[in-house]
Every structure is written in structure tokens, then in C-alpha cells.
Short mmCIF file of N, CA, C and O in Angstrom, two decimals:
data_model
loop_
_atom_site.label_atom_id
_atom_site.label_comp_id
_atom_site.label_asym_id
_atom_site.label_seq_id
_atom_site.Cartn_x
_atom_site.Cartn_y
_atom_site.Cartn_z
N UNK A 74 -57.99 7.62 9.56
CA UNK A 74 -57.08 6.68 10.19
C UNK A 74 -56.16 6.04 9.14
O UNK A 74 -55.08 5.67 9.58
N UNK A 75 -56.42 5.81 7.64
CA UNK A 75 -55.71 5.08 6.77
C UNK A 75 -54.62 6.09 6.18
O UNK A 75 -53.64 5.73 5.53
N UNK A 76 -54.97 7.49 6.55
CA UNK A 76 -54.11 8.43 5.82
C UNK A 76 -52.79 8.35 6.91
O UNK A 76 -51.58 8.22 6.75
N UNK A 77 -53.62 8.50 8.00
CA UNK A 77 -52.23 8.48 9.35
C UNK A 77 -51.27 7.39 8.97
O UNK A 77 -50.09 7.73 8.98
N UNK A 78 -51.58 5.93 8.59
CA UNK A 78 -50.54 4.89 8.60
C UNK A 78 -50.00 5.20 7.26
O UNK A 78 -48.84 5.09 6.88
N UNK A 79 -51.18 5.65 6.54
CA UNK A 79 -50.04 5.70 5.26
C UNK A 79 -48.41 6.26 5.23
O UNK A 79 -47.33 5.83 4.85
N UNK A 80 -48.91 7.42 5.85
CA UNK A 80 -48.03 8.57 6.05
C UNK A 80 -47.39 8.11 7.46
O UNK A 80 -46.50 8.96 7.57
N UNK A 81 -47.32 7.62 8.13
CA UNK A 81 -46.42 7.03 9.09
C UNK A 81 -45.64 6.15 8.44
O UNK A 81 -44.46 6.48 8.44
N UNK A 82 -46.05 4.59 7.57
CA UNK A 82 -45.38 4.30 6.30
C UNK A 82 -44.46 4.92 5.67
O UNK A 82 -43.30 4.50 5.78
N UNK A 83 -44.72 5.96 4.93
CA UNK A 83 -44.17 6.37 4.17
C UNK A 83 -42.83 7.18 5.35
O UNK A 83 -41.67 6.83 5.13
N UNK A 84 -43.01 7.91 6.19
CA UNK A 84 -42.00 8.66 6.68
C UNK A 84 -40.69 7.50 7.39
O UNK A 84 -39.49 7.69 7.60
N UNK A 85 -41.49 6.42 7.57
CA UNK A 85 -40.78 4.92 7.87
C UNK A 85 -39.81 4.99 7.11
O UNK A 85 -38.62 5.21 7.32
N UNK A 86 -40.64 4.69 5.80
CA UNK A 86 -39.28 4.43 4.31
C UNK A 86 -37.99 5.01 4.27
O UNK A 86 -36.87 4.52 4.13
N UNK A 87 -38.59 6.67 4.50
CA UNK A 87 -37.48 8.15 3.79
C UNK A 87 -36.86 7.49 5.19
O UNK A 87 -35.71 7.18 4.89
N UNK A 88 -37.05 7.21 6.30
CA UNK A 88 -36.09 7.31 7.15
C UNK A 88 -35.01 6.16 6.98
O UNK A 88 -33.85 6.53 7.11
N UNK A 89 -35.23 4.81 6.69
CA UNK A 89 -34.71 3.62 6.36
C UNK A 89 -33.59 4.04 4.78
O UNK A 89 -32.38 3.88 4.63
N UNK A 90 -34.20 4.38 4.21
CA UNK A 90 -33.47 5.40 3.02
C UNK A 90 -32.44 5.85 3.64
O UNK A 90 -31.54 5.06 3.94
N UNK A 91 -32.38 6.76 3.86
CA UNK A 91 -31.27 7.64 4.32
C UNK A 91 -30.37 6.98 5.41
O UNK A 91 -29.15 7.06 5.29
N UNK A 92 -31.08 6.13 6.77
CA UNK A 92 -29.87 5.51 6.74
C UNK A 92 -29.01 4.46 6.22
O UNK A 92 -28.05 3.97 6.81
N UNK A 93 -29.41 4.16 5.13
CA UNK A 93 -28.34 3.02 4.46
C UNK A 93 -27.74 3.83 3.62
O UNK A 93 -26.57 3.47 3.50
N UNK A 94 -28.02 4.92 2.89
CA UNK A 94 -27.05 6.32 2.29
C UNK A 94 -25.89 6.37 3.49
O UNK A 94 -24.70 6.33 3.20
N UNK A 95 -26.32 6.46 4.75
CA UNK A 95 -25.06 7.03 5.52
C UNK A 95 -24.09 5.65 5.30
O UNK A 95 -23.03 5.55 4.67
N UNK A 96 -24.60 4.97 5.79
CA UNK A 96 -23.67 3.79 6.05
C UNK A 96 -23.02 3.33 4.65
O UNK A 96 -21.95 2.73 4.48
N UNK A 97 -23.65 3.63 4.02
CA UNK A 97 -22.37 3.25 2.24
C UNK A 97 -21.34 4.40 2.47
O UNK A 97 -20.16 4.10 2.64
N UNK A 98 -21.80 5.83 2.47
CA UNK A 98 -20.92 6.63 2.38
C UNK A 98 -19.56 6.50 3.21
O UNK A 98 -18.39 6.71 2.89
N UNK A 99 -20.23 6.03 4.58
CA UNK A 99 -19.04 5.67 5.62
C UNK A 99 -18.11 4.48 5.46
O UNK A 99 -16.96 4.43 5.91
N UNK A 100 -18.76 3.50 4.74
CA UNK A 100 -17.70 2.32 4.00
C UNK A 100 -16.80 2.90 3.16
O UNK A 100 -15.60 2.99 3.39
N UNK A 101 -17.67 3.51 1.70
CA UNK A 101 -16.75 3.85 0.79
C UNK A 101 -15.53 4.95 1.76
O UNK A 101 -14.36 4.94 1.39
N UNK A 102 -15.84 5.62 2.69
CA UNK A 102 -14.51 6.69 3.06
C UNK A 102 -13.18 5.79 3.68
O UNK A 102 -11.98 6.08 3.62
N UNK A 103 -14.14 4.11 4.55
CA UNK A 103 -13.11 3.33 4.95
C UNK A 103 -12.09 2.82 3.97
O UNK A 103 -10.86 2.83 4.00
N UNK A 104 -13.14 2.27 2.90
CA UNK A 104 -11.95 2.07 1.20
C UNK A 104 -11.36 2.70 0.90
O UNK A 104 -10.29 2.13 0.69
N UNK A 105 -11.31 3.68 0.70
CA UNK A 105 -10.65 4.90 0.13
C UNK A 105 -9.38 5.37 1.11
O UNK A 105 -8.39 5.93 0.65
N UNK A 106 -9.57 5.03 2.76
CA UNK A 106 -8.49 5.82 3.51
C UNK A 106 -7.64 4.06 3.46
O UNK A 106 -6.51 4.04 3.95
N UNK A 107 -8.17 2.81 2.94
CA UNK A 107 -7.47 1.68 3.35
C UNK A 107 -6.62 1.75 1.55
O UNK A 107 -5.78 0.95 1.14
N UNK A 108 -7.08 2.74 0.92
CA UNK A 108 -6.71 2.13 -0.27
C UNK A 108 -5.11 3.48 -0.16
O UNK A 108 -4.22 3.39 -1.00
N UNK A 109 -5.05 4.35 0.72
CA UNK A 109 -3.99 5.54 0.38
C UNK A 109 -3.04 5.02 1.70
O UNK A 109 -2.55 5.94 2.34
N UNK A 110 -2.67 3.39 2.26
CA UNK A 110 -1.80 3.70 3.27
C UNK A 110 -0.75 3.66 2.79
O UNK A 110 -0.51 3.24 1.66
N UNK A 111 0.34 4.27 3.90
CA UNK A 111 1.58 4.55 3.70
C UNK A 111 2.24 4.22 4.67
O UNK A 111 1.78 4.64 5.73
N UNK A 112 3.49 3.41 4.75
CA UNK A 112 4.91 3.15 6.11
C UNK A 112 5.25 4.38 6.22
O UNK A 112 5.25 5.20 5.31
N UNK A 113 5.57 4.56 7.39
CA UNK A 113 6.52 5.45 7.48
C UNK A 113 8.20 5.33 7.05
O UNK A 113 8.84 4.82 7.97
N UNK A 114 8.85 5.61 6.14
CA UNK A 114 10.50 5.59 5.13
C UNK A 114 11.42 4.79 6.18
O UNK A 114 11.70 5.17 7.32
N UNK A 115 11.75 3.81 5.65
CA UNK A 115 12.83 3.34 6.43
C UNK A 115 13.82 3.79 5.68
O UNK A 115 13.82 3.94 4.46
N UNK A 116 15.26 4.14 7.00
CA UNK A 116 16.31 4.41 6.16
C UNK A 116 17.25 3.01 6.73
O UNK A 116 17.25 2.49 7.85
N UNK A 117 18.02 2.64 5.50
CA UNK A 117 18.87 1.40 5.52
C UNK A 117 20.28 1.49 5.63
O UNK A 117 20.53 2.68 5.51
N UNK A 118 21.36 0.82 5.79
CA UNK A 118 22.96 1.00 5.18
C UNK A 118 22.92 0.11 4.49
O UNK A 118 21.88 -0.55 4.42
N UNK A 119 23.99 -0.20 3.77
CA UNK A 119 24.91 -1.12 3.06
C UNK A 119 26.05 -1.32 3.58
O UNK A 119 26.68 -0.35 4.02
N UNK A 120 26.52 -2.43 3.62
CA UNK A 120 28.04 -2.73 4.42
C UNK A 120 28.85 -1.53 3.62
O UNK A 120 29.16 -0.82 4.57
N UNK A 121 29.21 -1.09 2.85
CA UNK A 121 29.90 0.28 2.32
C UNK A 121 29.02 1.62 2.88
O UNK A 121 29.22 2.73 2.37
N UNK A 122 28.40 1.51 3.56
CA UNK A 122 28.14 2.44 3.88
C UNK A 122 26.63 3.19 3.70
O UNK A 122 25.91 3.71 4.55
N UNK A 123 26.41 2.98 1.78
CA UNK A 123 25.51 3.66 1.19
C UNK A 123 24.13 3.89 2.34
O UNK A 123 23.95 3.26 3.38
N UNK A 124 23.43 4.79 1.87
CA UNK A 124 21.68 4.69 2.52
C UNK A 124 21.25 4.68 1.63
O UNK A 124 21.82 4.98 0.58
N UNK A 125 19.93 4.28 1.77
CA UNK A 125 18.26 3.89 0.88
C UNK A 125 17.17 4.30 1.87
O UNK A 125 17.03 3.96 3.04
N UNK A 126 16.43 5.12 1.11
CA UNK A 126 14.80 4.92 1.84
C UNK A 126 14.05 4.12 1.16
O UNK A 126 14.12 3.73 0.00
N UNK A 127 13.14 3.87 2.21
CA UNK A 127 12.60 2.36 1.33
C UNK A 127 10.71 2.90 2.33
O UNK A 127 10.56 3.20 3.51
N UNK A 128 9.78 2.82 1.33
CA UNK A 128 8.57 2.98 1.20
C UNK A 128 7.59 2.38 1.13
O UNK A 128 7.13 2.25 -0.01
N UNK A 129 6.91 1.82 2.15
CA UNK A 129 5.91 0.68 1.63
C UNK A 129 4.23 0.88 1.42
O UNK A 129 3.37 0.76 2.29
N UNK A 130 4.13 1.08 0.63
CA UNK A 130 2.32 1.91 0.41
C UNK A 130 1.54 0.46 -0.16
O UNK A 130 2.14 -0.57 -0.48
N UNK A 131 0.21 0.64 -0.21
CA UNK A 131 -0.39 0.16 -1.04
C UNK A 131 -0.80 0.78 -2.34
O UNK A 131 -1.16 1.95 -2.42
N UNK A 132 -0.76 -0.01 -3.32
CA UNK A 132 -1.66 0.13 -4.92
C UNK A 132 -2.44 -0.49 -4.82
O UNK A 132 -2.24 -1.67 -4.51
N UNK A 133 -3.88 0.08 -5.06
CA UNK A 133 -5.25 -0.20 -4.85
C UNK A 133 -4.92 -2.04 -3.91
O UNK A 133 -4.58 -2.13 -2.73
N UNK A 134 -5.12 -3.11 -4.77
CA UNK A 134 -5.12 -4.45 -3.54
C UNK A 134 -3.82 -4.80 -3.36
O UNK A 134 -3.61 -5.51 -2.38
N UNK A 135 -2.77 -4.47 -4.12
CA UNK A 135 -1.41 -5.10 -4.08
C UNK A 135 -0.47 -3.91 -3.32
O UNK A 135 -1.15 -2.89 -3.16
N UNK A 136 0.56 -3.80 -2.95
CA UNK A 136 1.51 -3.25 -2.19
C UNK A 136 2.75 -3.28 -2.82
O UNK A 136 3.25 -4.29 -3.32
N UNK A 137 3.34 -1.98 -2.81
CA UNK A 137 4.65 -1.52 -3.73
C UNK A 137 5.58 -1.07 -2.48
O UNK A 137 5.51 -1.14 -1.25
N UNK A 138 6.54 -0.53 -3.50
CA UNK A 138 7.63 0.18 -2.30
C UNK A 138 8.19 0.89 -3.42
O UNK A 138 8.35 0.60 -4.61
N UNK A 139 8.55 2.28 -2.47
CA UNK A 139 9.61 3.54 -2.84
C UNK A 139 10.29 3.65 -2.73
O UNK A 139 10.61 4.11 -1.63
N UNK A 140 11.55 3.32 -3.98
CA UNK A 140 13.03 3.25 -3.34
C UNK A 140 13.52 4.50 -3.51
O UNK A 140 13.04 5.16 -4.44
N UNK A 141 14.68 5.17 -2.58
CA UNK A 141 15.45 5.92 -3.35
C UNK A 141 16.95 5.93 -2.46
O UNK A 141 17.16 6.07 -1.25
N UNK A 142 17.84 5.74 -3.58
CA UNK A 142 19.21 5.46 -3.28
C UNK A 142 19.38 7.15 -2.62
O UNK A 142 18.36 7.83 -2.75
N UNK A 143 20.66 7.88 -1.90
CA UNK A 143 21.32 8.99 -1.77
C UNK A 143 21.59 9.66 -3.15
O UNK A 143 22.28 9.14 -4.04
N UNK A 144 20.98 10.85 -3.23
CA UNK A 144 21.64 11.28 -4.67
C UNK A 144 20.44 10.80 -5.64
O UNK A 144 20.02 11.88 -6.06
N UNK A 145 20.00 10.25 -5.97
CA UNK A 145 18.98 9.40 -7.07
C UNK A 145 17.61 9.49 -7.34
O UNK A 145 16.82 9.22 -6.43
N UNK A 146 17.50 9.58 -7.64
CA UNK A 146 15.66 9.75 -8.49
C UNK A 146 15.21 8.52 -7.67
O UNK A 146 15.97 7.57 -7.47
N UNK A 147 14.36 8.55 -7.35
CA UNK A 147 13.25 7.65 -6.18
C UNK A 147 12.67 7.15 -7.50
O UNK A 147 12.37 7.71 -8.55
N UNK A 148 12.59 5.33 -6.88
CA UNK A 148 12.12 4.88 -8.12
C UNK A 148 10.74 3.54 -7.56
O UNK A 148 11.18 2.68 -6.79
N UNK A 149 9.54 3.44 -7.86
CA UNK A 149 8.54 2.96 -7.72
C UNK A 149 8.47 1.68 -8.20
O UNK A 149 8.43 1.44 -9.41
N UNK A 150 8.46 0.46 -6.93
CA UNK A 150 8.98 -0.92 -7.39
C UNK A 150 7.21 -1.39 -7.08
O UNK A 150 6.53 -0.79 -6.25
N UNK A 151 6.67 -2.59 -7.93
CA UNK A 151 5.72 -3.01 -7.60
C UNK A 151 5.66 -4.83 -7.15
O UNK A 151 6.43 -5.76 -7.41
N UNK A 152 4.85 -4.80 -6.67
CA UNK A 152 5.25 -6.35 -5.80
C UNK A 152 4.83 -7.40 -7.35
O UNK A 152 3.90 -7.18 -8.12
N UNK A 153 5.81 -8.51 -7.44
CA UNK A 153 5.08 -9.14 -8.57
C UNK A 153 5.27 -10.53 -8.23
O UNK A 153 4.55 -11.26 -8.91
N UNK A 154 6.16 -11.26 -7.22
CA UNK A 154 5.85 -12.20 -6.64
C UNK A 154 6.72 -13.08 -5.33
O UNK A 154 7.89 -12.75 -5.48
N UNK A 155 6.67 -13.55 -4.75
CA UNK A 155 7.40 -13.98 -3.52
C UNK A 155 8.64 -14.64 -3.28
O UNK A 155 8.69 -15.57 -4.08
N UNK A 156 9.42 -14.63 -2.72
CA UNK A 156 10.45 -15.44 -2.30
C UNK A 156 10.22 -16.51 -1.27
O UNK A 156 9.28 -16.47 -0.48
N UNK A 157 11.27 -17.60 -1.30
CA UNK A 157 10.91 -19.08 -0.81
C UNK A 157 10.44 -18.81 0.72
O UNK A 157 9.64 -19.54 1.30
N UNK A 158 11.25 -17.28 1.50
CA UNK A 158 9.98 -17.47 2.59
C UNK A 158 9.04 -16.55 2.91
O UNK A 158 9.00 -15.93 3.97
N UNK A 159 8.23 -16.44 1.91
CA UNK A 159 6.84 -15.74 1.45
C UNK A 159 6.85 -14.30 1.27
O UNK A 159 5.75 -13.87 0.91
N UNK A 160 7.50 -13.68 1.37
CA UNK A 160 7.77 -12.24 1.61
C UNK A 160 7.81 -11.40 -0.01
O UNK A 160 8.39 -11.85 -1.01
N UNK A 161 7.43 -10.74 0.03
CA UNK A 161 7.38 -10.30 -1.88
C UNK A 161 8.43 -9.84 -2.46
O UNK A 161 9.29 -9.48 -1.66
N UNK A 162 8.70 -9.70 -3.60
CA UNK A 162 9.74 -9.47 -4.34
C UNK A 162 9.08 -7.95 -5.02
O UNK A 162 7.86 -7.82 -5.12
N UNK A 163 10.07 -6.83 -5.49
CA UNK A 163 9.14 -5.85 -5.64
C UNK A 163 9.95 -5.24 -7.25
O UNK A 163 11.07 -4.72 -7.23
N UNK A 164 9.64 -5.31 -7.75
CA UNK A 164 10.52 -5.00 -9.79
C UNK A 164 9.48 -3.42 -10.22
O UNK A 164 8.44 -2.82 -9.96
N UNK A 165 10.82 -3.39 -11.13
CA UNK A 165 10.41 -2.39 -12.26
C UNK A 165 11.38 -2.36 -13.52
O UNK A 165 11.38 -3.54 -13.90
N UNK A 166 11.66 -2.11 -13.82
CA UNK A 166 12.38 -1.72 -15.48
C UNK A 166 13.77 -2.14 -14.83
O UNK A 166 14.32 -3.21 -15.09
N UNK A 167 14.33 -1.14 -13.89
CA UNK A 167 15.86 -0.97 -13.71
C UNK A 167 16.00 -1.74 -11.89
O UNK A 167 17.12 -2.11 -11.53
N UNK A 168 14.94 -1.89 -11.05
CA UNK A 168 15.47 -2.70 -10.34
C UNK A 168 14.70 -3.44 -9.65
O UNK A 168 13.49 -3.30 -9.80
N UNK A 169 15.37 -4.68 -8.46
CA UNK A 169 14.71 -5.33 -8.03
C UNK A 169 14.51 -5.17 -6.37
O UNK A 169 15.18 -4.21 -5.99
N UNK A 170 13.86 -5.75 -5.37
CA UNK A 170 13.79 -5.13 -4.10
C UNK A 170 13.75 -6.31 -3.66
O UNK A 170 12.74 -6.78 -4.19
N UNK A 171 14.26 -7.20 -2.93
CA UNK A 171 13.50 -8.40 -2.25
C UNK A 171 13.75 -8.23 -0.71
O UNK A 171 14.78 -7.80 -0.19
N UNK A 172 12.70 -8.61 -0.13
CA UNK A 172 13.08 -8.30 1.25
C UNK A 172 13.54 -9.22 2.13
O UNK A 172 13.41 -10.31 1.56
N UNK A 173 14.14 -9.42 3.52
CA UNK A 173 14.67 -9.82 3.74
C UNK A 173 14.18 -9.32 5.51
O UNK A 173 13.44 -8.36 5.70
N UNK A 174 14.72 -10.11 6.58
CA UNK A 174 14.32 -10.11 8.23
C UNK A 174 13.21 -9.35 8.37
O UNK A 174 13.25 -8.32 9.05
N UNK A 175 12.02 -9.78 7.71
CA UNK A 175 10.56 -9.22 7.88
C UNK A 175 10.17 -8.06 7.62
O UNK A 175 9.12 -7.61 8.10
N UNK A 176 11.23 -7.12 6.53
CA UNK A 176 10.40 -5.88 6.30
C UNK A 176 11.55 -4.73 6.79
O UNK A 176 11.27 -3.60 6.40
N UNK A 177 12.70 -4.84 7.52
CA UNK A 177 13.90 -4.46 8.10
C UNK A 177 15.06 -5.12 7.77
O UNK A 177 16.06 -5.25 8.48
N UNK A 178 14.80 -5.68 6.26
CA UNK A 178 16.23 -5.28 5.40
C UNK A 178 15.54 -6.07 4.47
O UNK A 178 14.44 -6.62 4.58
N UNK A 179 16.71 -6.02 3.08
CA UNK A 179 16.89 -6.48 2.00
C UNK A 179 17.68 -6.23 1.09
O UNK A 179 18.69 -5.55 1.30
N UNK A 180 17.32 -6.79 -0.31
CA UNK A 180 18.71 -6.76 -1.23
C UNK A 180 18.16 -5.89 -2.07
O UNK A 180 16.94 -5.74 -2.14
N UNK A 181 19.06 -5.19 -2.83
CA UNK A 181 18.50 -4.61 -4.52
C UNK A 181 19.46 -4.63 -5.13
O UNK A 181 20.60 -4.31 -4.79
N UNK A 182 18.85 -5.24 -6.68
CA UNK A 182 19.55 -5.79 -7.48
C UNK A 182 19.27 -5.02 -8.81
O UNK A 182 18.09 -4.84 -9.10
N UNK A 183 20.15 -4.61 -9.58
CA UNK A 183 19.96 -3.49 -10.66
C UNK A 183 19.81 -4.55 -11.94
O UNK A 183 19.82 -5.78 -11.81
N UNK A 184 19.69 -3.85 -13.16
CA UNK A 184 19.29 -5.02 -14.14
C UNK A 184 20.06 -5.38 -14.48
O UNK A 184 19.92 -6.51 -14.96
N UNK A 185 21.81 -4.60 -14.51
CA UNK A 185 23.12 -5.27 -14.45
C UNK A 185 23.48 -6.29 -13.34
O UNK A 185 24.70 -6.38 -13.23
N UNK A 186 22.92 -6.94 -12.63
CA UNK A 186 22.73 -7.97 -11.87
C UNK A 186 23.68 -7.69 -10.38
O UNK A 186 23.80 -8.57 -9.52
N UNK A 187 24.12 -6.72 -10.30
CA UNK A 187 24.58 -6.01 -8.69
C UNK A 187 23.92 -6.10 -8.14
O UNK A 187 22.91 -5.46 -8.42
N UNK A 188 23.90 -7.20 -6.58
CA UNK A 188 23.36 -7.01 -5.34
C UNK A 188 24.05 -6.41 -4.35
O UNK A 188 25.17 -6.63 -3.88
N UNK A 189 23.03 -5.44 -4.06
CA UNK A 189 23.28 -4.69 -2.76
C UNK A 189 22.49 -4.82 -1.26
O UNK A 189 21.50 -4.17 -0.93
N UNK A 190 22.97 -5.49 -0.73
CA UNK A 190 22.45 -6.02 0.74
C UNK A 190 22.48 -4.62 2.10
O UNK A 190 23.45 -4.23 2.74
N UNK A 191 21.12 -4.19 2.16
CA UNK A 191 20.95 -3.57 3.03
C UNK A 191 20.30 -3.86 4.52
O UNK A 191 19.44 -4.74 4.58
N UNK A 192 20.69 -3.12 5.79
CA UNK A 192 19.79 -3.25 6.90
C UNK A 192 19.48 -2.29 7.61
O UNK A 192 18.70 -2.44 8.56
#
């Protein structure tokens, strides 16, 4: 009789085991698919006309955007801090992104200090 509980015990364990293996594995796949999202490309004008696609992904906890002018090398802006109404500002070397009517427009500003107002 002591061998039966043992071994009922024990097959208890391996089973309790394995399911908390599943359930990590199934978190970590939720991290991992929350850590690769992606917008779908907005395309913008400029009162002259120009277009921009504009990209909004996440980097691991913070959130960037993909610019790329017509013609131009697509260039990878990262968020580094907000404007007066909360919305992020997004930089790199050569330009700036700030957004503007919730995510459906904004300005970019080159490091020669040209703003270009898109919607």
C-alpha cells in the first residue's frame, strides 16, 4: 500500500512539472510575438505634394518608426521623448519625427532645421 502512494505521489509531481513547462513556454511565445509588432505603413503628403511612409513597430519596451521619404533610403527613428501633448518625438542622426493629430500626421525636421508638415 505505501509503494502505491508513493508512486501515485510521484506521477502527481512529473505531472505538475510539465504543466508549468507548458505554460512558461506559452508566455515566453506571447513576449516574443508582443515584442515583433508592426503598423501597418502609413502613406502621408506634404502641402507640396511630397509622400512619406511612416512605420510604427516596437523595440523591445520602447516604440520607433520607419521613415522613408519617395526616392530615399528608409531611415529608423527611435522614440526619445514627448511633446507638450504627450505624444513622442522620434530622432536619429539626420532626422526628427514628431507626431501630430494622434498618429495621422506630423512634422520632420532634418538636422538642417527644415520642417516638413505632413498628413
Amino acid at each position: 500500500m505505501k509503494n502505491i502512494l508513493v508512486a501515485g505521489f510521484a506521477l502527481f509531481l512529473m505531472n505538475s512539472c510539465t504543466k508549468t513547462e507548458t505554460n512558461s513556454a506559452s508566455t515566453e511565445n506571447e513576449k516574443s510575438a508582443e515584442i515583433g509588432l508592426v503598423q501597418k505603413p502609413l502613406t502621408l503628403k506634404s502641402a507640396t505634394g511630397e509622400e512619406i511612409s511612416v512605420t510604427y513597430f516596437s523595440e523591445g519596451d520602447a516604440v520607433a518608426v520607419k521613415i522613408q521619404k519617395a526616392g530615399e533610403e528608409e531611415q529608423k527613428l527611435s522614440a526619445k521623448t514627448v511633446n507638450p501633448s504627450g505624444n513622442p518625438i522620434f530622432t536619429n542622426e539626420e532626422f526628427m519625427w514628431e507626431l501630430t493629430q494622434e498618429g495621422q500626421a506630423g512634422k520632420l525636421s532634418d538636422k538642417d532645421g527644415n520642417v516638413t508638415e505632413y498628413n
